[in-house]
mmCIF file of C-alpha atoms and ligand atoms in Angstrom:
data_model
loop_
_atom_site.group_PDB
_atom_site.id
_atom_site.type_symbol
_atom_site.label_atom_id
_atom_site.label_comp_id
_atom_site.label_asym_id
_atom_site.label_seq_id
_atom_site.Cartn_x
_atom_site.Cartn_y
_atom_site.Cartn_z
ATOM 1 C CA UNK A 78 -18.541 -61.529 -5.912
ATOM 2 C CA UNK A 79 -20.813 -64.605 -6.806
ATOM 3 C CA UNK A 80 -23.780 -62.584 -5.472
ATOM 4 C CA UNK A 81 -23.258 -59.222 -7.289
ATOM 5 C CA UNK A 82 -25.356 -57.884 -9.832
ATOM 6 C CA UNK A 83 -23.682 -57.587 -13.191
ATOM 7 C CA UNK A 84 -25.038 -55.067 -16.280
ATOM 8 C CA UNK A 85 -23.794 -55.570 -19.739
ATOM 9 C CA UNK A 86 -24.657 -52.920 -21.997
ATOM 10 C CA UNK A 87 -26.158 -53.829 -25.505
ATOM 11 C CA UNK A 88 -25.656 -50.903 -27.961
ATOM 12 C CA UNK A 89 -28.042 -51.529 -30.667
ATOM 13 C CA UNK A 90 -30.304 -49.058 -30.825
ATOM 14 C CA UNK A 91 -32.077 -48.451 -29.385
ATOM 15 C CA UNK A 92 -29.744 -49.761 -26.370
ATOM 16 C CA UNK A 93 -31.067 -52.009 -23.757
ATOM 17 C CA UNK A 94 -29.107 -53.975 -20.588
ATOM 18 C CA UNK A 95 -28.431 -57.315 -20.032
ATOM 19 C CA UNK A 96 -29.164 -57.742 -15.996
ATOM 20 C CA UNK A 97 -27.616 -60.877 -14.309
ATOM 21 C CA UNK A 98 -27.915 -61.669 -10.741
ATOM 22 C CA UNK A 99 -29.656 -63.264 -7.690
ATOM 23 C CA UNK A 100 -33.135 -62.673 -7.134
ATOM 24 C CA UNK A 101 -33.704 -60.517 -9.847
ATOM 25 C CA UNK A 102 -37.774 -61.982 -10.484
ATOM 26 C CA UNK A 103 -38.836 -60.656 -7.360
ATOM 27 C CA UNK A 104 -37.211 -57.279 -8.614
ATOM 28 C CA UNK A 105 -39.055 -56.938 -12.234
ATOM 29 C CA UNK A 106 -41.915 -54.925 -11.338
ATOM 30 C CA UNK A 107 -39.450 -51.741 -9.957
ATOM 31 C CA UNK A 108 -37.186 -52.351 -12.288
ATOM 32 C CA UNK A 109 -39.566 -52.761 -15.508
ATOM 33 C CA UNK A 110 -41.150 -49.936 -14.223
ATOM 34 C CA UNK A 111 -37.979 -47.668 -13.971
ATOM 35 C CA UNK A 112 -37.573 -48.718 -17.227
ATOM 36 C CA UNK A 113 -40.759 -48.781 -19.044
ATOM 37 C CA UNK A 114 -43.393 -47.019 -16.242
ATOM 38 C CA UNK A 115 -46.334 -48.308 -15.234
ATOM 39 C CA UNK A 116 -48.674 -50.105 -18.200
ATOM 40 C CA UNK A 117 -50.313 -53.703 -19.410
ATOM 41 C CA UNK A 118 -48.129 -56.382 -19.731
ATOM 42 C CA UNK A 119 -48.966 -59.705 -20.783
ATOM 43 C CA UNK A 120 -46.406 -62.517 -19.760
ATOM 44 C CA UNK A 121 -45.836 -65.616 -21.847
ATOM 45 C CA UNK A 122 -44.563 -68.666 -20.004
ATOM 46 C CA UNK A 123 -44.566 -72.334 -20.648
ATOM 47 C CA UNK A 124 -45.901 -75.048 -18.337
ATOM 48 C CA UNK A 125 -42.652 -75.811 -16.996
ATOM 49 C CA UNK A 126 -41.828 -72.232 -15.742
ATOM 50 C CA UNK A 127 -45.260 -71.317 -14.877
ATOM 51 C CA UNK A 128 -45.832 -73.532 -11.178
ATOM 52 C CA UNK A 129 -41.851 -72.091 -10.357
ATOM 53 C CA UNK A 130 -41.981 -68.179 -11.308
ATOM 54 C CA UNK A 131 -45.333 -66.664 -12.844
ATOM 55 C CA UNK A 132 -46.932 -65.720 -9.082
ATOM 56 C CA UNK A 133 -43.619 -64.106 -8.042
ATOM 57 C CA UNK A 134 -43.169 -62.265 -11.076
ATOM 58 C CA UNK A 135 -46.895 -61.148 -11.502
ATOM 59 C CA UNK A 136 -46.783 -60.476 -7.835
ATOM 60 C CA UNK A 137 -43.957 -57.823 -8.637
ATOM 61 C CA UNK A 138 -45.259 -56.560 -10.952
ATOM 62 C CA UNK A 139 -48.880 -55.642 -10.079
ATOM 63 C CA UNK A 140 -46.714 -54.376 -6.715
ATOM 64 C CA UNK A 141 -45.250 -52.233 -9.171
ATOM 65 C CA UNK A 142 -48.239 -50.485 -10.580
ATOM 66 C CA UNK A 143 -48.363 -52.665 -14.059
ATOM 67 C CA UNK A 144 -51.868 -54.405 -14.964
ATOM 68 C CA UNK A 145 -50.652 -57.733 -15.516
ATOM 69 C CA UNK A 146 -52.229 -60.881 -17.663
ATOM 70 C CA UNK A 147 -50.299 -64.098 -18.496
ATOM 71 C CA UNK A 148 -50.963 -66.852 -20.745
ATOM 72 C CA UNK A 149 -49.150 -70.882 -20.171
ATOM 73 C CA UNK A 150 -48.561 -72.563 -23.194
ATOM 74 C CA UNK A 151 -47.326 -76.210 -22.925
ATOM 75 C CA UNK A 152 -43.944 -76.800 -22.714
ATOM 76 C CA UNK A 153 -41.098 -78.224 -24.956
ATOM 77 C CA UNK A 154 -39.611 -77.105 -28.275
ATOM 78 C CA UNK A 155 -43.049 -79.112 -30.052
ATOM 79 C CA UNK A 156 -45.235 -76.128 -29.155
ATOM 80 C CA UNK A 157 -42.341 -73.617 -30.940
ATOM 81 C CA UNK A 158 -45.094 -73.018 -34.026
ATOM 82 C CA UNK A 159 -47.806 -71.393 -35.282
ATOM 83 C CA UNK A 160 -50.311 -72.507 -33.894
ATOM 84 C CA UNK A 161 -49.188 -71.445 -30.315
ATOM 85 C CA UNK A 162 -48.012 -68.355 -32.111
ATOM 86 C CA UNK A 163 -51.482 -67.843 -33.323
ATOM 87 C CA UNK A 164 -52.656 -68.466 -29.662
ATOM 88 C CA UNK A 165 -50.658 -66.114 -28.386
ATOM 89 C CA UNK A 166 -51.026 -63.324 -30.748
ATOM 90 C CA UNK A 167 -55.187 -63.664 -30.320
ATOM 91 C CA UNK A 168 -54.535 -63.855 -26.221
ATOM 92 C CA UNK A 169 -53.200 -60.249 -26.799
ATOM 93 C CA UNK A 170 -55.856 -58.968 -29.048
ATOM 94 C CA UNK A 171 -58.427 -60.419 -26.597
ATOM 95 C CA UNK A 172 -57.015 -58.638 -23.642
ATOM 96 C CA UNK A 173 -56.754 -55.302 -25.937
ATOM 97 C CA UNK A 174 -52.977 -55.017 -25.433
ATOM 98 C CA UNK A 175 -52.068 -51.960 -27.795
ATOM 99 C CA UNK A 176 -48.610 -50.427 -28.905
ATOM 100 C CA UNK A 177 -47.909 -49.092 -25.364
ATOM 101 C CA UNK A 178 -48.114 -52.196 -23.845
ATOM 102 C CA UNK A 179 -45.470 -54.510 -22.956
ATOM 103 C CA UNK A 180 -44.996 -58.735 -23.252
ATOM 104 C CA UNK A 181 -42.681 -60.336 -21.187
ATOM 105 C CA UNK A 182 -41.237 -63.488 -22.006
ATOM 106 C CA UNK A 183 -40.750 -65.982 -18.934
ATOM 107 C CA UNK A 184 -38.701 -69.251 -19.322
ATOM 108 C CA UNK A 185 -36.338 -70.720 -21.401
ATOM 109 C CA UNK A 186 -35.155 -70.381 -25.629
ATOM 110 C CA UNK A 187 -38.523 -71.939 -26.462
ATOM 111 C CA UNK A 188 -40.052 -69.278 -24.935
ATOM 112 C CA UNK A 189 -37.991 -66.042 -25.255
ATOM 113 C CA UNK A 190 -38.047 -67.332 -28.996
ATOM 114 C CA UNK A 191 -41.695 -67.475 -29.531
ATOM 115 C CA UNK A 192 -42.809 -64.487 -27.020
ATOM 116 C CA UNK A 193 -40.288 -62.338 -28.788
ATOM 117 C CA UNK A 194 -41.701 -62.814 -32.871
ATOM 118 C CA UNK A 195 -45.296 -62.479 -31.160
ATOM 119 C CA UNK A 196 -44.126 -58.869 -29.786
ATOM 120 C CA UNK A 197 -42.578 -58.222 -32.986
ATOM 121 C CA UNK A 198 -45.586 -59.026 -35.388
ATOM 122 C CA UNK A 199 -48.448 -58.017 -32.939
ATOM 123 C CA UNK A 200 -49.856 -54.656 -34.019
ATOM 124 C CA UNK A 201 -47.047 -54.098 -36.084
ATOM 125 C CA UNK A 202 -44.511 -54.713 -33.075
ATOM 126 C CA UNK A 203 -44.851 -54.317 -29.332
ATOM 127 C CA UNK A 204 -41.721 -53.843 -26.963
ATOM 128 C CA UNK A 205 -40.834 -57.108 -25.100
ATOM 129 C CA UNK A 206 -38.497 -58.294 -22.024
ATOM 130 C CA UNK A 207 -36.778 -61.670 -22.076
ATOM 131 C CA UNK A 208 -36.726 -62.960 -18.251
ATOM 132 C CA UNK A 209 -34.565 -66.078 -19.469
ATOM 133 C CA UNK A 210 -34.979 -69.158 -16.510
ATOM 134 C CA UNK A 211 -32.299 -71.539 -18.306
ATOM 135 C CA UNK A 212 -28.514 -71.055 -18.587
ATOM 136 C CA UNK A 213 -29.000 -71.526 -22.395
ATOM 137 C CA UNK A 214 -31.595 -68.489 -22.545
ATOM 138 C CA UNK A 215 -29.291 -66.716 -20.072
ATOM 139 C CA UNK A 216 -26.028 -67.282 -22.332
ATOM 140 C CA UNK A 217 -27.348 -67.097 -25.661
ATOM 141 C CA UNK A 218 -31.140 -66.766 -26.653
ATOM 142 C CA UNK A 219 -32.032 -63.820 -24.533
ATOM 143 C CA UNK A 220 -30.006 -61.528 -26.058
ATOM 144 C CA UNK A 221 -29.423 -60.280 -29.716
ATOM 145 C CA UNK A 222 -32.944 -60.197 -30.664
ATOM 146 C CA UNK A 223 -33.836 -63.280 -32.603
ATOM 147 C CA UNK A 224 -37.092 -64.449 -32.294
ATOM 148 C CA UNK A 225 -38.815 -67.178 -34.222
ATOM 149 C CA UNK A 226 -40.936 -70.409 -34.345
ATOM 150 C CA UNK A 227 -40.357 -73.537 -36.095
ATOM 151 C CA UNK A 228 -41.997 -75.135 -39.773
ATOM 152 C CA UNK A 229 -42.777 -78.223 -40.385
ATOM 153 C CA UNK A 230 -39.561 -77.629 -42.989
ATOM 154 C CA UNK A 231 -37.178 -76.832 -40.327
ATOM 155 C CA UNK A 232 -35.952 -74.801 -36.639
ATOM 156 C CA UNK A 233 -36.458 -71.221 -36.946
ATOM 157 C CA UNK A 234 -37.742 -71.087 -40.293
ATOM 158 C CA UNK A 235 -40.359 -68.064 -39.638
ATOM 159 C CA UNK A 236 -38.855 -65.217 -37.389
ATOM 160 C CA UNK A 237 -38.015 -61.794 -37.045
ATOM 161 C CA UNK A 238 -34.905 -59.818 -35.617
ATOM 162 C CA UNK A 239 -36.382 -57.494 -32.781
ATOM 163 C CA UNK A 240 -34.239 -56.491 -30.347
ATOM 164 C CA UNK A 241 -35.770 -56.632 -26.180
ATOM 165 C CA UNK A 242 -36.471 -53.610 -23.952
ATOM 166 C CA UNK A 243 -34.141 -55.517 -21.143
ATOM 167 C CA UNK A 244 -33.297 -58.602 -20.416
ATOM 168 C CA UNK A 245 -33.337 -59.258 -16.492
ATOM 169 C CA UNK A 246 -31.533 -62.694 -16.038
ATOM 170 C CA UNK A 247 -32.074 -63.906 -12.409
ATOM 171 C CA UNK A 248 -29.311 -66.124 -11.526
ATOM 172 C CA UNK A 249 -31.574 -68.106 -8.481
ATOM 173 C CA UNK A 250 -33.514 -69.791 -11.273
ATOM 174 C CA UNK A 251 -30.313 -71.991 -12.017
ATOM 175 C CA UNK A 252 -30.667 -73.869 -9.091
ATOM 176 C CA UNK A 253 -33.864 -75.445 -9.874
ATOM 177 C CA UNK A 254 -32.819 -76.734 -13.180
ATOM 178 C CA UNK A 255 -32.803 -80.520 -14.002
ATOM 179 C CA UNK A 256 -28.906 -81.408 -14.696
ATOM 180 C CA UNK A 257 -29.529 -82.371 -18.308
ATOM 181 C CA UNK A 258 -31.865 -78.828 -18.562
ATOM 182 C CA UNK A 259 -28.963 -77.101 -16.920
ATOM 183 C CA UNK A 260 -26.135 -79.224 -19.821
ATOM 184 C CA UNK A 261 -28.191 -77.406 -22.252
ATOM 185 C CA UNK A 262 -26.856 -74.617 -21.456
ATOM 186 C CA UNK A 263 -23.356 -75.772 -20.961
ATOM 187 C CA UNK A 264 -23.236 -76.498 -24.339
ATOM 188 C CA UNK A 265 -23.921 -72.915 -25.368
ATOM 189 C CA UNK A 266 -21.442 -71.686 -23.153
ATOM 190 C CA UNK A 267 -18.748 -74.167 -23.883
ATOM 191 C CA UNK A 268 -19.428 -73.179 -27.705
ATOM 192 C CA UNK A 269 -18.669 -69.577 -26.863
ATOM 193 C CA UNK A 270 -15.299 -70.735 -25.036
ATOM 194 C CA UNK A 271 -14.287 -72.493 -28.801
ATOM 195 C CA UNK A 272 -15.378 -69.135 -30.553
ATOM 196 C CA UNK A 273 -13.447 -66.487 -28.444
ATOM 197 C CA UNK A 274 -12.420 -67.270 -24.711
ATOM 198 C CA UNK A 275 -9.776 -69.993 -24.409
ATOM 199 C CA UNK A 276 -10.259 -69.537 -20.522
ATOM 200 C CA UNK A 277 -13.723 -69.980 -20.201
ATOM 201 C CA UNK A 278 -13.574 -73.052 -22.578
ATOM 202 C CA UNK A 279 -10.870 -74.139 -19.535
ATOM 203 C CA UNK A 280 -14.128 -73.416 -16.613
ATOM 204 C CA UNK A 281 -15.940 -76.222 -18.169
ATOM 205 C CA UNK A 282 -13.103 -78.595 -18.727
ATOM 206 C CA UNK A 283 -12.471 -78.617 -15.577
ATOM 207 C CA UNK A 284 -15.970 -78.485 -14.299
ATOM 208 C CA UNK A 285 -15.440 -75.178 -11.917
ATOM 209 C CA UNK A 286 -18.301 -73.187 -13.940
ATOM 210 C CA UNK A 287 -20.713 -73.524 -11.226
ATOM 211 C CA UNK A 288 -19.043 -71.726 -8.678
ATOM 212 C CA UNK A 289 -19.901 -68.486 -10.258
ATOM 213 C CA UNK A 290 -22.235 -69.108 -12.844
ATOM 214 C CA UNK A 291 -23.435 -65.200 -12.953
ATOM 215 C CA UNK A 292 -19.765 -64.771 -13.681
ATOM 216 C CA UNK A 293 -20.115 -67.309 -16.796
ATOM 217 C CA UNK A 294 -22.949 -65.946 -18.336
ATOM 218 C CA UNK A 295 -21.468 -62.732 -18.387
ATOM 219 C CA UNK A 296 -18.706 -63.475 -20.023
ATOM 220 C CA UNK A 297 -21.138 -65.069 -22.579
ATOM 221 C CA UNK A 298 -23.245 -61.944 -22.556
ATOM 222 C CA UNK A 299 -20.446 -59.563 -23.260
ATOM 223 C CA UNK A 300 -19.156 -61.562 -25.965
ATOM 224 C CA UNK A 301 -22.404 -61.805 -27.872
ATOM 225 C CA UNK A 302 -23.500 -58.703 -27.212
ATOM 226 C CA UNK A 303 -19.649 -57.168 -29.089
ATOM 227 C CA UNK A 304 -21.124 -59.308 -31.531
ATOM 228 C CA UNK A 305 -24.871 -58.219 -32.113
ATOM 229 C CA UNK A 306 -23.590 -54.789 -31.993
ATOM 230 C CA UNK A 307 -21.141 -54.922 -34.968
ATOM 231 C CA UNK A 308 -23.442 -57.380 -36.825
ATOM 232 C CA UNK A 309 -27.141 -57.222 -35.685
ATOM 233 C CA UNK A 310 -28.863 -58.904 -38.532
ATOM 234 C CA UNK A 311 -26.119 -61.611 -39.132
ATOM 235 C CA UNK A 312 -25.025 -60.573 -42.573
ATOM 236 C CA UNK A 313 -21.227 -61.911 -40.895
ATOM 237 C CA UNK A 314 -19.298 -61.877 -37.948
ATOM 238 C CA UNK A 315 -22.960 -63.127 -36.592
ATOM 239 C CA UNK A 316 -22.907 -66.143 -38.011
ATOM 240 C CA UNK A 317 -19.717 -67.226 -35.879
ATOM 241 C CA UNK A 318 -22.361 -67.615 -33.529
ATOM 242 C CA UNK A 319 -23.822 -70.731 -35.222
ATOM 243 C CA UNK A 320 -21.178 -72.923 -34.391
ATOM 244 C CA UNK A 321 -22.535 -76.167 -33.908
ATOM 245 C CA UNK A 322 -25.655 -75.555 -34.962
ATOM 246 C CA UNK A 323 -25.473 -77.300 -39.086
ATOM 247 C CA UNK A 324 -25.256 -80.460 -37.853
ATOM 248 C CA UNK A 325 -26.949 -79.239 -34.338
ATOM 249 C CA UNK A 326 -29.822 -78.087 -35.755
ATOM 250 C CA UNK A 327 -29.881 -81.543 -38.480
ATOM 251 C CA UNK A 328 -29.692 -83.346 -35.297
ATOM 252 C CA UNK A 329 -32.728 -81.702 -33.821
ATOM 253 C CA UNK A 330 -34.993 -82.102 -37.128
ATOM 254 C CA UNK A 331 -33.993 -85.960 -37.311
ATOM 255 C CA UNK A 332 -34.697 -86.956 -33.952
ATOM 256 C CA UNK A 333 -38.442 -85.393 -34.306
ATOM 257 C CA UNK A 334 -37.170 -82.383 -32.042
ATOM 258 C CA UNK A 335 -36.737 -85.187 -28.960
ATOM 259 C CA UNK A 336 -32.867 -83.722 -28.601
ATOM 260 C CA UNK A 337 -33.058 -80.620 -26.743
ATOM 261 C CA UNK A 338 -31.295 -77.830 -28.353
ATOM 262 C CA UNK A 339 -28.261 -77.466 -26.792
ATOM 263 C CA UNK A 340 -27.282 -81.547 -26.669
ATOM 264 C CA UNK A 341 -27.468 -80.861 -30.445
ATOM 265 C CA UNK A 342 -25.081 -77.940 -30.420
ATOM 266 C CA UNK A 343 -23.028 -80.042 -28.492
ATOM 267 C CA UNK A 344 -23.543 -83.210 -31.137
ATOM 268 C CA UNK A 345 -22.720 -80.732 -34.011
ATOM 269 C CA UNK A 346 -19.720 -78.980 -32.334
ATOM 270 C CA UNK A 347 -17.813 -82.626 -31.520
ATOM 271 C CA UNK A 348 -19.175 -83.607 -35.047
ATOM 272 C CA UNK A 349 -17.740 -80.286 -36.849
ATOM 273 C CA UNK A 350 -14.145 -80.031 -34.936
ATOM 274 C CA UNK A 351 -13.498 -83.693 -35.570
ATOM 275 C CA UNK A 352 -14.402 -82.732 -39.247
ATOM 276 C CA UNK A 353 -12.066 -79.395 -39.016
ATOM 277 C CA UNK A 354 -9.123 -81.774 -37.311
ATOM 278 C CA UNK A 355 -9.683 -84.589 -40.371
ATOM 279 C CA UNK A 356 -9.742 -82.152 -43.003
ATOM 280 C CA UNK A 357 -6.455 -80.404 -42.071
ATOM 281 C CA UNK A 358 -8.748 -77.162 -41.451
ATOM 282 C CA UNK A 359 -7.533 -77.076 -37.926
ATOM 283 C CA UNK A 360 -4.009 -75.270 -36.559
ATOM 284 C CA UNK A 361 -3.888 -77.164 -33.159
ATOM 285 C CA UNK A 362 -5.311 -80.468 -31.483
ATOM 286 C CA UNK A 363 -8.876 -79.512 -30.784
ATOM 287 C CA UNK A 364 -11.274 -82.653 -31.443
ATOM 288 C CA UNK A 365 -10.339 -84.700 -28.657
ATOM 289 C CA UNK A 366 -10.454 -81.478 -26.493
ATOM 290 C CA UNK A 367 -13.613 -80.073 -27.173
ATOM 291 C CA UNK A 368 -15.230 -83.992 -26.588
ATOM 292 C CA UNK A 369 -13.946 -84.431 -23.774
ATOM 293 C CA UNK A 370 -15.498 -81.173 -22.586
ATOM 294 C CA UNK A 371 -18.805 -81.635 -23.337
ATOM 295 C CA UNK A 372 -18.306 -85.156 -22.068
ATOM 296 C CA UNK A 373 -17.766 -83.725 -18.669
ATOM 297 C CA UNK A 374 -20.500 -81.499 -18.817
ATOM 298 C CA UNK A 375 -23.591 -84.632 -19.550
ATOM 299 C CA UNK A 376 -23.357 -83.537 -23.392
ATOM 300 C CA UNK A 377 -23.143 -85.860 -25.964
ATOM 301 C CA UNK A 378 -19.988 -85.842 -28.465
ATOM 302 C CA UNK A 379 -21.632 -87.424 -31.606
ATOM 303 C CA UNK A 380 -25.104 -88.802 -33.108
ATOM 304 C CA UNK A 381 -26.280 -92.121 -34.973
ATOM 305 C CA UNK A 382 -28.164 -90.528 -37.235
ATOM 306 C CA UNK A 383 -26.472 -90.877 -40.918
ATOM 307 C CA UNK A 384 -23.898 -88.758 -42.519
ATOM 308 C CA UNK A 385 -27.010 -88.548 -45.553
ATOM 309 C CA UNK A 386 -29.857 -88.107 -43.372
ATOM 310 C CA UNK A 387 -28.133 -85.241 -41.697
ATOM 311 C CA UNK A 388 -26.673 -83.488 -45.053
ATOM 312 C CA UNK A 389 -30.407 -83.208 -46.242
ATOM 313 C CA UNK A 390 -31.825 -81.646 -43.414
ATOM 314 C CA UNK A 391 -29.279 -79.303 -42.892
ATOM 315 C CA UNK A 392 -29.734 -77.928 -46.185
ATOM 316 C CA UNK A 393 -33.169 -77.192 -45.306
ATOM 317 C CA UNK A 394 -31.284 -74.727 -43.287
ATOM 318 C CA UNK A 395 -31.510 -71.208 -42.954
ATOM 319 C CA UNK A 396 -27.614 -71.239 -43.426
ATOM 320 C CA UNK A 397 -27.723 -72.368 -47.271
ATOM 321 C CA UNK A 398 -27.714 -69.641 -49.840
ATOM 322 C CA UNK A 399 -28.690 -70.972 -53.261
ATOM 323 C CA UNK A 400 -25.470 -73.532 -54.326
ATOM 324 C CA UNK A 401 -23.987 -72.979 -51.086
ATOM 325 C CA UNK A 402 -23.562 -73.195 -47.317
ATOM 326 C CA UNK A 403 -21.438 -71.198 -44.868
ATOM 327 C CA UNK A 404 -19.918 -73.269 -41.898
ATOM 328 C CA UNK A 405 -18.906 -72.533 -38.658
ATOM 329 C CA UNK A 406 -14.875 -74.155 -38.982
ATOM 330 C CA UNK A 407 -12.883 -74.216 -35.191
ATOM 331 C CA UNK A 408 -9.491 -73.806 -35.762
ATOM 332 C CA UNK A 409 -8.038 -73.711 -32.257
ATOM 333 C CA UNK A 410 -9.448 -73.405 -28.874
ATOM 334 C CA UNK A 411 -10.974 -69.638 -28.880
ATOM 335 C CA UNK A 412 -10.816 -68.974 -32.840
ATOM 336 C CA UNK A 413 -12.903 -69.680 -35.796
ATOM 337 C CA UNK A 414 -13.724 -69.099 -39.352
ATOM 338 C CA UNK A 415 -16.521 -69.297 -41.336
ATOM 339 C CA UNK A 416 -15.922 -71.558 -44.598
ATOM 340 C CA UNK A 417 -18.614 -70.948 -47.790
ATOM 341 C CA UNK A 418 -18.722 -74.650 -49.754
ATOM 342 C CA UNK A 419 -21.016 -75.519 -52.665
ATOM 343 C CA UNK A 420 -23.826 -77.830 -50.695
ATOM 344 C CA UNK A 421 -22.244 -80.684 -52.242
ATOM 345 C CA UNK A 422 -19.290 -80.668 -50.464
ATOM 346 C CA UNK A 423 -21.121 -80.740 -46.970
ATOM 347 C CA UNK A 424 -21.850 -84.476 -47.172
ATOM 348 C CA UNK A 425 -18.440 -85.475 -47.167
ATOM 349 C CA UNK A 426 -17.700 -83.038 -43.863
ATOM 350 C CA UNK A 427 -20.328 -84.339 -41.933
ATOM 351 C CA UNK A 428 -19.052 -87.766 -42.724
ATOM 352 C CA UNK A 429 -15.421 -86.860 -41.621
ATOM 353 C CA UNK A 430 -16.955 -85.554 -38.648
ATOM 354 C CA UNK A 431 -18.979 -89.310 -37.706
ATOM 355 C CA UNK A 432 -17.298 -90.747 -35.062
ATOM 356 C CA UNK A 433 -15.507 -94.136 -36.394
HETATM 357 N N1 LIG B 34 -28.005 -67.962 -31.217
HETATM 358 C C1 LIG B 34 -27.219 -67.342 -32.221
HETATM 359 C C2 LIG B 34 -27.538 -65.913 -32.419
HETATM 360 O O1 LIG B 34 -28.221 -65.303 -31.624
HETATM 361 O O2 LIG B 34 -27.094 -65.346 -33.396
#
């Protein structure tokens, strides 16, 4: 089973697939092609991914009939902004992409992320596949169409919902990722086990996830994608999917963007379930629980940074509206709710949630 190919359907229209399996890279030009036919397509990488995957996926392709061009930005989250935005956006007008052309995005969040607003915004909005090479692209950022780059202000600040043409997640890349690249992930995966799926919380507690890790990401996929459908442009349900990511994303402005993304996540989902178990919000036992999970999986269960220091860059957040700011709240192991609180009142959660 570990080496099937698994399709998830996302029905947002207009619909597009979720592909997960082995050796899918070497498989994009004949299956972009089925899907798109022949035509340009530019592919955005990072300088990470590009040494590992560009030659077999532009040898694929151009196999395929497409007339491929790529562009290497550097990687890490510091090059999610405008300028390499800008970069990008002038690559395509130099190599005369137009509306039936095609970008494909290569790599991990940082990537997907910033390939996916440049599709959206160049000539108005060109379609785009997300080839995610991380778990955390593969179980989260790859699918549901957000794309964005960061401001000086804060993550994500400039972005645009656009949905991808596909998303063709090859399971092989896995394998080469550093453990702490691959915990990313984890943490994105775990977070999905404390939204809706008590037994895949239980995969990473007791460490068995890799076995099948197609399997995993699935399960991810499906969920999100039940998700995305009912609430594409995160007017509700959507923001369930944020768990984590106040303090997450507070911990990621603070520490200059050094903490990857999902060791955030991971930070803000220990920090938020101790502050759900402290202020009586939660039905069960879960703090303790949820630590020692991502304490398993390399991820870090809380942050020095300062109850204050973290309340003010939160509320730089996208999540605030005007007086007030909706949290993610775990209740029990698989449920959640969000909870709307006049900003004031988020100081005095993030404290309870501080380690002692
Ligand atoms: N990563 C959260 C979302 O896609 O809504």
């Amino acid at each position: 089973m570990s080496d099937s190919i698994r399709t998830i359907p996302v029905r947002v229209g207009p619909d597009y697939e979720v592909t997960i399996g082995p050796g899918l890279l070497r498989e994009t030009g004949p299956r972009l092609s089925a899907l798109l036919g022949r035509r340009r397509i530019a592919v955005l990488t990072d300088s990470a991914v590009a040494p590992l995957y560009l030659d077999t996926v532009t040898a694929s392709l151009e196999d395929a009939g497409f007339a491929v061009c790529s562009r290497v930005f550097p990687a890490g989250e510091g090059s999610k902004n405008l300028s390499t935005l800008s970069d990008l956006l002038e690559f395509l007008a130099s190599e005369h992409l137009t509306r039936t052309d095609c970008v494909a995005a290569l790599g991990g969040g940082v990537t997907g992320d910033m390939a996916g607003f440049a599709a959206a915004v160049y000539l108005r909005g060109i379609r785009y596949v997300q080839l995610p090479t991380t778990l955390l692209a593969a179980v989260d950022s790859s699918v549901g169409g957000k794309t964005a780059v960061d401001l000086a202000a804060g993550k994500n600040l400039a972005g645009a919902f656009c949905q991808p043409a596909a998303v063709l997640c090859d399971t092989d890349c896995l394998t080469s990722l550093p453990p702490h690249v691959f915990a990313d992930g984890a943490a994105e995966a775990v977070k999905t086990g404390v939204l809706a799926d008590p037994s895949l919380f239980a995969l990473f507690e007791d460490g068995t996830l890799t076995a099948d890790p197609g399997a995993v990401i699935a399960r991810c996929v499906a969920y999100k994608a039940g998700v995305v459908e009912r609430d594409e442009k995160e007017q509700g349900e959507r923001r369930l999917l944020n768990l984590g990511h106040t303090v997450g994303h507070a911990i990621e402005k603070c520490s200059g963007y050094a903490i990857p993304h999902g060791h955030a996540v991971a930070a803000g989902l220990a920090v938020i379930a101790r502050a759900s178990e402290q202020l009586g919000w939660a039905e069960e036992p879960i703090a303790e629980r949820i630590a020692a999970c991502l304490a398993k999986n390399g991820l870090p269960t809380g942050t020095d940074f300062p109850a204050e220091a973290l309340a003010e860059a939160a509320l730089s957040d996208k999540k605030r509206a005007g007086g007030d700011i909706t949290l993610v709240v775990p209740r029990a192991i698989g449920r959640c709710e969000l909870k709307k609180l006049p900003v004031a009142e988020l100081l005095p959660v993030i404290r309870a949630g501080l380690e002692a």
